[in-house]
Short mmCIF file of N, CA and C in Angstrom, two decimals:
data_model
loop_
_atom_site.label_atom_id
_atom_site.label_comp_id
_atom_site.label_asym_id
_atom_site.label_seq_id
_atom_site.Cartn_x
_atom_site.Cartn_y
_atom_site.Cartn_z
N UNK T 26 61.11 108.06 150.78
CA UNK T 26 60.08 108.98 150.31
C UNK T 26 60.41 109.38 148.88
N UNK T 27 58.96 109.47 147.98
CA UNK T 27 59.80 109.74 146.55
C UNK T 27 60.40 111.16 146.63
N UNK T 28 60.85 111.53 145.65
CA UNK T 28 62.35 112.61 145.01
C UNK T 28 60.75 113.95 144.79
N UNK T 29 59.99 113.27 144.68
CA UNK T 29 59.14 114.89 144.09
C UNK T 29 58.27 115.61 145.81
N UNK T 30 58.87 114.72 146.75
CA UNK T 30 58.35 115.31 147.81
C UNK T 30 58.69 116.40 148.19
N UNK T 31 60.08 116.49 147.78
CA UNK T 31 60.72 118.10 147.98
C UNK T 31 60.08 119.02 147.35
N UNK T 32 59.38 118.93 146.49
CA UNK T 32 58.73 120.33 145.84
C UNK T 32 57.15 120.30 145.96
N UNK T 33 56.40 119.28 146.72
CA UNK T 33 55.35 119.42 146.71
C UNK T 33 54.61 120.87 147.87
N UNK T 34 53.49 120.93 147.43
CA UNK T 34 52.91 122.36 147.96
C UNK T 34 52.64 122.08 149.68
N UNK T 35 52.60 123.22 150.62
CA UNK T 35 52.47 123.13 152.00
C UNK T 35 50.80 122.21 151.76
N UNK T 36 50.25 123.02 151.16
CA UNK T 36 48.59 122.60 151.03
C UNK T 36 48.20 121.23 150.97
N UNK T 37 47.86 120.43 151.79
CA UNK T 37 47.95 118.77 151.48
C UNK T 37 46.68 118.77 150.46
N UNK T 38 45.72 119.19 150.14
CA UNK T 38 44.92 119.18 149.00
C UNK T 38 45.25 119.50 147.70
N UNK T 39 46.46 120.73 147.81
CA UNK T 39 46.64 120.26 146.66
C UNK T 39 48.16 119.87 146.16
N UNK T 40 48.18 119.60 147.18
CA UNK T 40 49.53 117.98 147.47
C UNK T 40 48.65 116.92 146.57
N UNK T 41 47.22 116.43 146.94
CA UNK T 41 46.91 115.61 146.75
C UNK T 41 46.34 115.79 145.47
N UNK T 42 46.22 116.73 144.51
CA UNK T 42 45.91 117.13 143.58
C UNK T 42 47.17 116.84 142.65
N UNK T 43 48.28 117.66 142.75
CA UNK T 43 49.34 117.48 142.46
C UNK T 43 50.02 115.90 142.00
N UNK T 44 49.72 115.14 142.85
CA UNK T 44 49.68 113.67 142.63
C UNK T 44 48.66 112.98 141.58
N UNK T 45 47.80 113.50 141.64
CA UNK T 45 46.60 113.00 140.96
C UNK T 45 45.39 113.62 139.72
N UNK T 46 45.83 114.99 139.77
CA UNK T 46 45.60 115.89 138.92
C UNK T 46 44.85 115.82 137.61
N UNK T 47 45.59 114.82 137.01
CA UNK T 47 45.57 114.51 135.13
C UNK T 47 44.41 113.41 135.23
N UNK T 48 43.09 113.30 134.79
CA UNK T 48 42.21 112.90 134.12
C UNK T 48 42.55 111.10 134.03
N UNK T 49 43.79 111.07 133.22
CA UNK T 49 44.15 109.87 133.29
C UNK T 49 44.80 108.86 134.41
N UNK T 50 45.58 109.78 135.68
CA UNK T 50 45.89 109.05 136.34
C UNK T 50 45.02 108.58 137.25
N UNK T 51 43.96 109.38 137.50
CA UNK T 51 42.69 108.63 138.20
C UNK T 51 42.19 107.14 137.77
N UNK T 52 41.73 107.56 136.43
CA UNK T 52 41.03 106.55 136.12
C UNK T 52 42.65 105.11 135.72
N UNK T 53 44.21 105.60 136.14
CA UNK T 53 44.88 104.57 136.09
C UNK T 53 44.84 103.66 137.69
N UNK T 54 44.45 104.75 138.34
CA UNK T 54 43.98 104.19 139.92
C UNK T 54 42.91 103.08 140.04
N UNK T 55 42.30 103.72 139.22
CA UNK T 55 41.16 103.23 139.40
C UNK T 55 40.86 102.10 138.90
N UNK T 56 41.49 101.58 137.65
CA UNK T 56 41.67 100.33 137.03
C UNK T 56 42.93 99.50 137.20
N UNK T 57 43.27 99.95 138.32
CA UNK T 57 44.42 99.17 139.31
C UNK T 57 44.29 98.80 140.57
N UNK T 58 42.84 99.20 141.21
CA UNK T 58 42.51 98.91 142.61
C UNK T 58 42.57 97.62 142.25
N UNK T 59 42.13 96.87 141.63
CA UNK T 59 41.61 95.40 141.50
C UNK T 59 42.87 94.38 141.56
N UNK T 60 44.26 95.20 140.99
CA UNK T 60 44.98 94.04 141.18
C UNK T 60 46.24 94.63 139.57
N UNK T 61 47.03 93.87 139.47
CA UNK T 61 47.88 94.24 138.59
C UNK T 61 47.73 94.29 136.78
N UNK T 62 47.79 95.09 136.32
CA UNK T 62 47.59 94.64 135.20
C UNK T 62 48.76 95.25 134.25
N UNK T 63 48.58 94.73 132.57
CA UNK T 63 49.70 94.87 131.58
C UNK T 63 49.79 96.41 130.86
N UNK T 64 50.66 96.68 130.33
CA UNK T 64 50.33 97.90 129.71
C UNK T 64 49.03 97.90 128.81
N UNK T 65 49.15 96.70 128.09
CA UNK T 65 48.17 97.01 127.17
C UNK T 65 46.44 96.80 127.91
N UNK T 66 46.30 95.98 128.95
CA UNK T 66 45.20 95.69 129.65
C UNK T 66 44.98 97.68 130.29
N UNK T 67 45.49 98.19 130.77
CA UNK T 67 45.15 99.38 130.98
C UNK T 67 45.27 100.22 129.92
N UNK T 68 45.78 100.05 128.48
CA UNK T 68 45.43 100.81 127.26
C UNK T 68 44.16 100.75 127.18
N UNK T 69 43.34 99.80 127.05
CA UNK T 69 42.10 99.32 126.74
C UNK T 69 41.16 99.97 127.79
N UNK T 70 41.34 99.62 128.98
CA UNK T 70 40.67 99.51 130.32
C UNK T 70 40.66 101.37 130.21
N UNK T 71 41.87 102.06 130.50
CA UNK T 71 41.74 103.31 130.54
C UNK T 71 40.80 104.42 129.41
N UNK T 72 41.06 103.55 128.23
CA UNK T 72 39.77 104.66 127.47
C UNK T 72 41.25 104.98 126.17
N UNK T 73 39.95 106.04 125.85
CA UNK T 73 41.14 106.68 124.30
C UNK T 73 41.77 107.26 125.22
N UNK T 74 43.38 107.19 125.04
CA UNK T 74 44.59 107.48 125.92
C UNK T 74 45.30 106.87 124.89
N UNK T 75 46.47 108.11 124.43
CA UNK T 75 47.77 107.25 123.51
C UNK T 75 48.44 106.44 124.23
N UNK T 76 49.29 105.86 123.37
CA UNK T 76 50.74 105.02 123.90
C UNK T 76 51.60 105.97 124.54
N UNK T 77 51.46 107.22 124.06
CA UNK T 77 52.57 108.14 124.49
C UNK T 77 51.97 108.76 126.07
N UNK T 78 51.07 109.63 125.83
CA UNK T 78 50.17 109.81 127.06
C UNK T 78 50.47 108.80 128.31
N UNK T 79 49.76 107.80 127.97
CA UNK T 79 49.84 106.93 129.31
C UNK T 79 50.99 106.62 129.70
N UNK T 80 52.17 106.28 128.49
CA UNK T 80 53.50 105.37 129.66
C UNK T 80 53.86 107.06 130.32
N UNK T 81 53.62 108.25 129.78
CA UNK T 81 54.44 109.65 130.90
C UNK T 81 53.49 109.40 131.84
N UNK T 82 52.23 109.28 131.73
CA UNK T 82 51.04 109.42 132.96
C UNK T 82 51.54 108.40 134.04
N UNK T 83 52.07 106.80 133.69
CA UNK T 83 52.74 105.99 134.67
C UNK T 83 54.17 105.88 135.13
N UNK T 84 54.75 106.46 134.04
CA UNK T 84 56.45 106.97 134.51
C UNK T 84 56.59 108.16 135.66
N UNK T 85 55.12 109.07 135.68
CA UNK T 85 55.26 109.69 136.88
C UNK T 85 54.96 109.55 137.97
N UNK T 86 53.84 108.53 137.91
CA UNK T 86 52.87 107.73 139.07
C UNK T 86 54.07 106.79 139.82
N UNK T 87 54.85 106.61 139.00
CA UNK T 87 56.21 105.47 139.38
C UNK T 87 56.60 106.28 140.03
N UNK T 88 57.38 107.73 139.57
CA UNK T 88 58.39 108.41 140.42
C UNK T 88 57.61 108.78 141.59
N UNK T 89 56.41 109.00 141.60
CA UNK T 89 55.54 109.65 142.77
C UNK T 89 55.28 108.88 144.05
N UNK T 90 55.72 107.54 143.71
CA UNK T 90 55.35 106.01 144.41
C UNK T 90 54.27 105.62 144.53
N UNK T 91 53.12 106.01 143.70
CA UNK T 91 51.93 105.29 143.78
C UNK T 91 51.82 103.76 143.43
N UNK T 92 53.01 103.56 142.35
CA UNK T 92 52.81 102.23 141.69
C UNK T 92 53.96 101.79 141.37
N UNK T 93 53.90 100.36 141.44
CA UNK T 93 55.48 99.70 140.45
C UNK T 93 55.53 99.31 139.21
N UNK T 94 56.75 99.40 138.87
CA UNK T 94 56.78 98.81 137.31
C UNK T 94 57.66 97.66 137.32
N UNK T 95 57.08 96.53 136.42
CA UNK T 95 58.10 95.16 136.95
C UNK T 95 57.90 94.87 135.58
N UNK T 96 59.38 94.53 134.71
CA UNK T 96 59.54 94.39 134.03
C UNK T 96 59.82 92.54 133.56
N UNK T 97 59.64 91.90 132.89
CA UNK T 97 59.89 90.53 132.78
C UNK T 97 60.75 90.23 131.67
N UNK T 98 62.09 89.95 131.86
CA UNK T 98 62.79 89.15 130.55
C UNK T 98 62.87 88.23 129.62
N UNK T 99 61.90 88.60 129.05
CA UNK T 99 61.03 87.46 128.05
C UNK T 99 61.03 88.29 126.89
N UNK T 100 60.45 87.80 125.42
CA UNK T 100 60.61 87.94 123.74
C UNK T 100 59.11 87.49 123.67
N UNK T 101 58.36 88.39 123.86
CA UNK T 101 58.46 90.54 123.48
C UNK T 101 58.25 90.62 125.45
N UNK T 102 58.92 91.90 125.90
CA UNK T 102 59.34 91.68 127.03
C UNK T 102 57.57 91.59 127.64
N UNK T 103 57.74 91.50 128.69
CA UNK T 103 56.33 91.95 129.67
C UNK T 103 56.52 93.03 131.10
N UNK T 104 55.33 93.71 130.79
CA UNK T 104 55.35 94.94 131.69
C UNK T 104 54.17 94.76 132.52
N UNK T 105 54.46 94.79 133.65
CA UNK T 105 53.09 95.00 134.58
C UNK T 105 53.52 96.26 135.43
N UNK T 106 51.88 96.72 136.10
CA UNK T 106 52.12 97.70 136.95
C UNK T 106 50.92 97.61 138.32
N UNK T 107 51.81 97.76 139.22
CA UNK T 107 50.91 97.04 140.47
C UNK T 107 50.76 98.45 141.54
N UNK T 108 49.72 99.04 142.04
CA UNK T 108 50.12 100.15 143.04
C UNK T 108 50.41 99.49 144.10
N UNK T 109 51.18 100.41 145.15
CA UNK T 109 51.76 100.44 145.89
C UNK T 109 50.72 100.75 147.56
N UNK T 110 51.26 100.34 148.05
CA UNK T 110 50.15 100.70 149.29
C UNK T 110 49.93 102.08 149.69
N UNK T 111 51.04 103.01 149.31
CA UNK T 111 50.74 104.49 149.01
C UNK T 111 48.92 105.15 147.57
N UNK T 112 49.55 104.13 146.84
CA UNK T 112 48.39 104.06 145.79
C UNK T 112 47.42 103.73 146.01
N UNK T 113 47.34 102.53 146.46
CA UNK T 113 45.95 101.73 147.25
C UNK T 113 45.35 102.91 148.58
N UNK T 114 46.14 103.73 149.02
CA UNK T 114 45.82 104.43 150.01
C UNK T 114 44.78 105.25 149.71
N UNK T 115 44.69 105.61 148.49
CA UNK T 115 43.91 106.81 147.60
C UNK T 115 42.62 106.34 147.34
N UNK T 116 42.35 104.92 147.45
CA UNK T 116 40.71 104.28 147.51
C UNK T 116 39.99 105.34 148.13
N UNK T 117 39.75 105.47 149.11
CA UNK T 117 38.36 105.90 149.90
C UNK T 117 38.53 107.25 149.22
N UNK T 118 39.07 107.78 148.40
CA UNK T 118 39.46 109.37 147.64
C UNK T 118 38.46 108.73 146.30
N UNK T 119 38.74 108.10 145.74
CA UNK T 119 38.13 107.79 144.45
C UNK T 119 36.58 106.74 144.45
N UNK T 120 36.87 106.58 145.82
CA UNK T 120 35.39 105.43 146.39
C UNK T 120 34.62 106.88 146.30
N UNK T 121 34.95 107.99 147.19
CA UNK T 121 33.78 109.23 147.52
C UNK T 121 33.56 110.04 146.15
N UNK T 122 34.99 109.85 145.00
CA UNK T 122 34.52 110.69 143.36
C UNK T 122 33.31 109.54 142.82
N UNK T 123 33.15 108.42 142.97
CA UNK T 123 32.14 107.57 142.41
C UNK T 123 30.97 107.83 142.60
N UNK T 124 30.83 108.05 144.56
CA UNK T 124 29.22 108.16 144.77
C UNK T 124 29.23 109.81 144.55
N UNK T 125 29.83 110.27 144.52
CA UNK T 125 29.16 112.10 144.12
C UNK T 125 29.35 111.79 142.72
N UNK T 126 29.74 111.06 141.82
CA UNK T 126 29.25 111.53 140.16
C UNK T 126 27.99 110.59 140.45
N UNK T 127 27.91 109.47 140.92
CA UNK T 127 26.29 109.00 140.98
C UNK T 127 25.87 109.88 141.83
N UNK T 128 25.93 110.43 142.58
CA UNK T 128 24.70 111.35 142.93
C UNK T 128 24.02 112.55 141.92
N UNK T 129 25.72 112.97 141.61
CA UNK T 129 25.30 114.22 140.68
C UNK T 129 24.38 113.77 139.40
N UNK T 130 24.74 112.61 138.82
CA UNK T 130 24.07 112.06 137.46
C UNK T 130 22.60 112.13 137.86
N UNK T 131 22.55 111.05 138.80
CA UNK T 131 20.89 110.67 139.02
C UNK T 131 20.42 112.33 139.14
N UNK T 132 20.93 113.09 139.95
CA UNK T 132 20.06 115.00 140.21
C UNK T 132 19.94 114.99 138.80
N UNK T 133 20.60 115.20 138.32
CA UNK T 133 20.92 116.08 136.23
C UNK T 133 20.05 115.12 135.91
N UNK T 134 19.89 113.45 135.80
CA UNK T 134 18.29 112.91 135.08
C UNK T 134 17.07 113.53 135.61
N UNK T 135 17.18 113.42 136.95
CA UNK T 135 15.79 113.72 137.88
C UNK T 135 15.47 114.82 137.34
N UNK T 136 16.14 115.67 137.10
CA UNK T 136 15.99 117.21 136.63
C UNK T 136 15.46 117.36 135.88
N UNK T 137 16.43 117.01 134.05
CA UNK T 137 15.79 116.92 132.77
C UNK T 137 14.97 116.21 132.68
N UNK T 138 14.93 115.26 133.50
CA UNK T 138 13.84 114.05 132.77
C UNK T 138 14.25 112.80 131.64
N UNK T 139 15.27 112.83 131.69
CA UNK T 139 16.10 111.92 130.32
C UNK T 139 17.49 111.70 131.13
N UNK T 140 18.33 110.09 130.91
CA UNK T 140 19.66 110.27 130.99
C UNK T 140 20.52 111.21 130.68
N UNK T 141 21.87 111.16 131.13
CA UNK T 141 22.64 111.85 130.94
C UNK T 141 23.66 111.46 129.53
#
């Protein structure tokens, strides 16, 4: 079990908050359901997000065990990061944030009358 389980809250919501909290590690979930990708493929994929930002956002997702980091000994090295079946577990969490922002969007057009 990871090392930050000892301090997580009785509350499993926001246990599960706690894990997932930061803006960016969602959407690092989220552009990792599909399969493994490089640092720089999730620089891109994730949005404006520094270099600095993201590797703390995945150095904690690592300690948390959502995901691995596999390093390759090669010139310039290679980094991938693959979740973990703990990580992958969090789908149907981020499947149900998809259809409530499409729901909410389509209400807010229907409403104004214009996209969002």
């Amino acid at each position: 079990m990871p090392a930050a389980a000892k301090t997580l809250p009785a509350c499993p919501v926001e246990t599960t908050l706690t894990l997932i909290s930061d803006k960016w590690k969602v959407l690092i979930l989220r552009d990792l359901m599909p399969g493994t990708k490089r640092f720089g493929e999730l620089k891109k994929s994730v949005g404006n997000v520094s270099q600095k930002v993201l590797t703390a956002q995945l150095r904690e997702m690592e300690q948390s065990g959502l995901l691995t980091r596999t390093v390759y000994p090669e010139v310039p090295p290679r980094v991938e990061y693959t979740l973990t079946d703990l990580g992958r577990s969090l789908k149907p969490i981020l499947d149900a944030m998809q259809s409530w922002g499409e729901e909410y969007k389509a209400k807010n057009e229907e409403a104004s009358g214009s996209p969002l």
